[in-house]
Coordinates of C-alpha atoms in Angstrom, one line a residue:
R1 CA 5.9 -6.2 26.4
V2 CA 6.0 -8.8 23.6
L3 CA 4.2 -7.4 20.5
D4 CA 5.1 -10.0 17.9
I5 CA 6.3 -13.6 17.6
Y6 CA 7.6 -15.2 14.4
R7 CA 9.0 -18.7 13.6
D8 CA 11.5 -18.5 10.8
K9 CA 12.2 -21.1 8.1
D10 CA 14.9 -22.7 10.2
G11 CA 12.7 -23.1 13.2
Y12 CA 14.1 -20.3 15.3
I13 CA 11.6 -18.2 17.3
W14 CA 11.9 -14.4 17.1
F15 CA 10.0 -12.0 19.3
A16 CA 9.7 -8.2 19.4
A17 CA 9.9 -7.1 23.0
S18 CA 9.2 -3.3 22.8
S19 CA 12.0 -1.2 24.3
F20 CA 14.0 -4.3 25.4
G21 CA 14.9 -5.3 21.8
V22 CA 14.3 -8.4 19.6
G23 CA 15.0 -11.9 20.9
K24 CA 16.0 -15.0 19.0
I25 CA 15.3 -18.3 20.8
Y26 CA 17.6 -21.2 20.0
P27 CA 16.6 -24.9 20.4
D28 CA 18.5 -25.1 23.7
W29 CA 16.4 -22.2 24.9
R30 CA 19.2 -19.7 24.8
I31 CA 18.1 -16.2 23.8
K32 CA 20.2 -13.8 21.7
W33 CA 19.2 -10.2 22.0
Y34 CA 19.4 -7.6 19.2
K35 CA 19.3 -4.0 20.4
G36 CA 18.8 -0.8 18.5
N37 CA 19.3 2.9 19.2
D38 CA 18.1 4.5 22.5
N39 CA 14.3 4.9 22.8
E40 CA 13.5 2.5 19.9
H41 CA 10.5 0.3 20.4
F42 CA 10.5 -2.9 18.5
N43 CA 7.0 -3.8 17.2
S44 CA 7.3 -6.5 14.6
V45 CA 9.5 -9.2 13.1
S46 CA 9.1 -11.2 9.9
Q47 CA 11.0 -13.1 7.3
D48 CA 10.9 -12.4 3.5
K49 CA 10.7 -14.9 0.7
N50 CA 14.5 -14.9 0.4
G51 CA 15.1 -15.6 4.1
K52 CA 16.0 -12.2 5.3
I53 CA 14.7 -11.2 8.8
W54 CA 13.1 -7.8 8.9
I55 CA 12.4 -5.8 12.1
G56 CA 10.2 -2.8 12.5
T57 CA 10.4 -0.1 15.1
S58 CA 8.4 2.9 16.3
S59 CA 10.5 5.7 17.6
K60 CA 11.7 9.1 16.6
N61 CA 13.0 7.7 13.3
N62 CA 10.7 4.7 12.9
N63 CA 13.6 2.6 11.6
I64 CA 13.4 -0.7 9.7
Y65 CA 16.2 -3.1 10.2
I66 CA 17.4 -6.3 8.5
V67 CA 19.5 -8.9 10.2
E68 CA 22.8 -9.3 8.3
N69 CA 25.7 -11.4 9.6
D70 CA 23.8 -11.8 12.9
K71 CA 23.6 -8.0 13.4
L72 CA 21.0 -5.4 13.0
V73 CA 21.6 -3.3 9.9
K74 CA 19.4 -0.4 9.0
Y75 CA 17.4 -1.0 5.8
K76 CA 18.9 1.2 3.1
F77 CA 15.6 2.8 2.2
S78 CA 14.3 3.0 5.8
D79 CA 14.0 6.8 5.7
M80 CA 11.6 6.6 2.8
I81 CA 9.0 4.8 5.0
I82 CA 7.1 7.5 6.8
N83 CA 5.2 5.3 9.1
T84 CA 4.9 4.0 12.7
N85 CA 6.0 0.5 11.4
R86 CA 3.3 -1.2 13.4
K87 CA 3.4 -4.6 11.7
L88 CA 5.4 -6.3 8.9
F89 CA 4.0 -8.9 6.5
A90 CA 6.1 -10.8 3.9
S91 CA 5.0 -10.5 0.3
D92 CA 4.9 -13.8 -1.7
I93 CA 6.7 -12.0 -4.6
G94 CA 9.6 -10.9 -2.3
G95 CA 10.0 -7.9 -0.1
M96 CA 7.9 -6.8 2.8
Y97 CA 4.7 -4.8 3.5
V98 CA 5.0 -2.3 6.2
L99 CA 1.8 -1.2 8.0
G100 CA 1.1 1.6 10.3
S101 CA -0.7 4.9 10.9
N102 CA 0.3 6.3 7.6
G103 CA -1.0 3.5 5.4
I104 CA 0.8 0.5 3.8
F105 CA 4.2 0.6 2.1
Y106 CA 5.9 -2.1 0.0
A107 CA 9.7 -2.4 0.6
D108 CA 12.3 -4.5 -1.2
D109 CA 15.9 -4.4 -2.3
V110 CA 15.0 -1.9 -5.1
G111 CA 13.2 0.7 -3.1
V112 CA 9.9 1.7 -1.3
K113 CA 6.5 2.4 -2.7
R114 CA 3.4 3.6 -0.7
I115 CA 0.1 2.0 -1.7
P116 CA -2.2 5.1 -2.2
E117 CA -5.8 5.1 -1.0
K118 CA -8.5 5.3 -3.6
N119 CA -10.5 7.9 -1.7
G120 CA -7.4 9.9 -0.8
I121 CA -8.0 9.5 2.9
K122 CA -4.9 8.4 4.9
A123 CA -5.5 4.8 6.1
N124 CA -4.5 3.6 9.6
T125 CA -3.4 0.0 8.8
Y126 CA -3.0 -3.0 11.1
S127 CA -3.1 -6.3 9.1
Y128 CA -2.5 -7.9 5.8
Y129 CA -3.6 -11.3 4.3
K130 CA -3.4 -12.6 0.7
N131 CA -5.7 -15.5 -0.1
K132 CA -5.3 -18.3 -2.6
T133 CA -7.1 -16.5 -5.4
G134 CA -4.7 -13.5 -5.0
T135 CA -7.0 -11.0 -3.2
E136 CA -4.8 -8.9 -0.8
F137 CA -6.9 -7.9 2.2
V138 CA -5.8 -5.1 4.5
G139 CA -7.2 -4.4 7.9
T140 CA -7.6 -0.8 8.8
A141 CA -9.1 1.4 11.6
E142 CA -12.0 2.0 9.2
G143 CA -12.6 -1.7 8.4
L144 CA -11.7 -4.2 5.8
Y145 CA -9.9 -2.9 2.7
Y146 CA -8.1 -4.6 -0.2
I147 CA -5.4 -3.7 -2.7
H148 CA -7.2 -3.4 -6.1
N149 CA -5.6 -2.0 -9.3
G150 CA -2.7 -0.6 -7.2
L151 CA -5.0 1.3 -4.8
L152 CA -6.2 0.6 -1.3
E153 CA -10.0 0.6 -1.2
K154 CA -12.9 -0.6 0.9
Y155 CA -13.8 -4.2 0.4
I156 CA -17.5 -5.0 -0.2
S157 CA -18.7 -8.4 -1.3
N158 CA -22.2 -9.9 -1.4
G159 CA -23.5 -7.1 0.6
I160 CA -20.9 -7.7 3.4
E161 CA -19.0 -4.6 4.5
I162 CA -16.9 -4.5 7.6
S163 CA -16.4 -1.1 9.2
K164 CA -15.1 -2.1 12.6
P165 CA -11.3 -1.9 13.0
V166 CA -9.6 -5.0 11.7
Y167 CA -6.6 -5.8 13.8
F168 CA -5.8 -9.3 12.5
I169 CA -6.8 -11.4 9.5
L170 CA -6.5 -15.2 9.1
Q171 CA -8.3 -17.9 7.2
D172 CA -9.0 -21.5 8.4
K173 CA -8.8 -24.7 6.4
E174 CA -12.6 -24.6 5.6
G175 CA -12.1 -21.2 3.9
N176 CA -13.7 -19.1 6.7
Y177 CA -12.1 -15.7 7.4
W178 CA -11.5 -14.5 11.0
F179 CA -11.1 -10.8 11.7
G180 CA -10.0 -9.5 15.1
S181 CA -11.5 -6.1 16.2
N182 CA -12.1 -4.0 19.3
E183 CA -15.7 -5.3 19.5
G184 CA -15.0 -9.1 19.2
V185 CA -13.9 -11.5 16.5
M186 CA -15.8 -11.7 13.2
K187 CA -16.1 -15.0 11.3
W188 CA -17.0 -14.7 7.6
D189 CA -17.7 -17.6 5.2
G190 CA -16.5 -15.5 2.2
N191 CA -20.1 -15.2 1.0
Q192 CA -23.1 -13.8 2.9
Y193 CA -22.7 -15.2 6.4
L194 CA -20.9 -12.9 9.0
E195 CA -20.9 -13.9 12.6
L196 CA -19.7 -11.8 15.6
I197 CA -18.2 -13.6 18.5
N198 CA -17.8 -11.6 21.7
T199 CA -18.2 -11.8 25.4
Q200 CA -21.9 -12.5 24.9
N201 CA -21.2 -15.9 23.3
G202 CA -18.0 -17.1 24.9
L203 CA -15.0 -14.8 24.0
A204 CA -12.9 -14.0 27.0
G205 CA -12.6 -10.3 26.1
N206 CA -13.9 -8.1 23.3
E207 CA -10.6 -6.7 21.9
A208 CA -8.5 -9.0 19.8
N209 CA -5.5 -7.0 18.8
R210 CA -2.9 -7.5 16.1
S211 CA -0.9 -10.8 16.3
A212 CA -3.8 -12.2 18.5
G213 CA -5.1 -14.8 16.0
L214 CA -3.4 -18.1 15.1
L215 CA -4.4 -21.1 13.1
D216 CA -2.7 -24.1 14.7
S217 CA -1.5 -27.4 13.2
K218 CA -4.9 -29.1 13.8
G219 CA -6.8 -26.3 12.0

């Protein structure tokens, strides 16, 4: 079961394949496998600003790994991340955001910090996206949130509020946002126009889960 795919800065393809491990695909199509402890499920793989490959797992210990000298090494502050480590997103200031059922954590070489929720309710998080103006969107089970003044809070703009689960977030070259949910895909122009695309108007299925959205080279 392939849960995540990532192309690193050198062009190698990494993929998280649940209980089978993480694979790295070379240009000649060889695959090198990275294995963890017994019963570890590999959910996500990403690369930080400094080139380090991070790998997230969900298991008894929910370990985070970093690839060092071509081997999996447990992240030194991994035990401070009390989360299911559902998805990893690189921060443009360095380090990594770790998303899961216990909210969103920021992890780097110095330590770990959990982003608290404004209303105190524990957020179940799926996705992260930072736009060109610096707004940090977070997709949760309760809808679209953002990080504002160091807190995670509901995002409401021009009367637009999304309360469906937001599994993925991406933005196209025209500035439109696309949000994957369990009831179709939402297209938002960033102002007052929000369109729902589902099986009624051409989508193959209603649920578009995490990692299920991609902007290709042609836009």
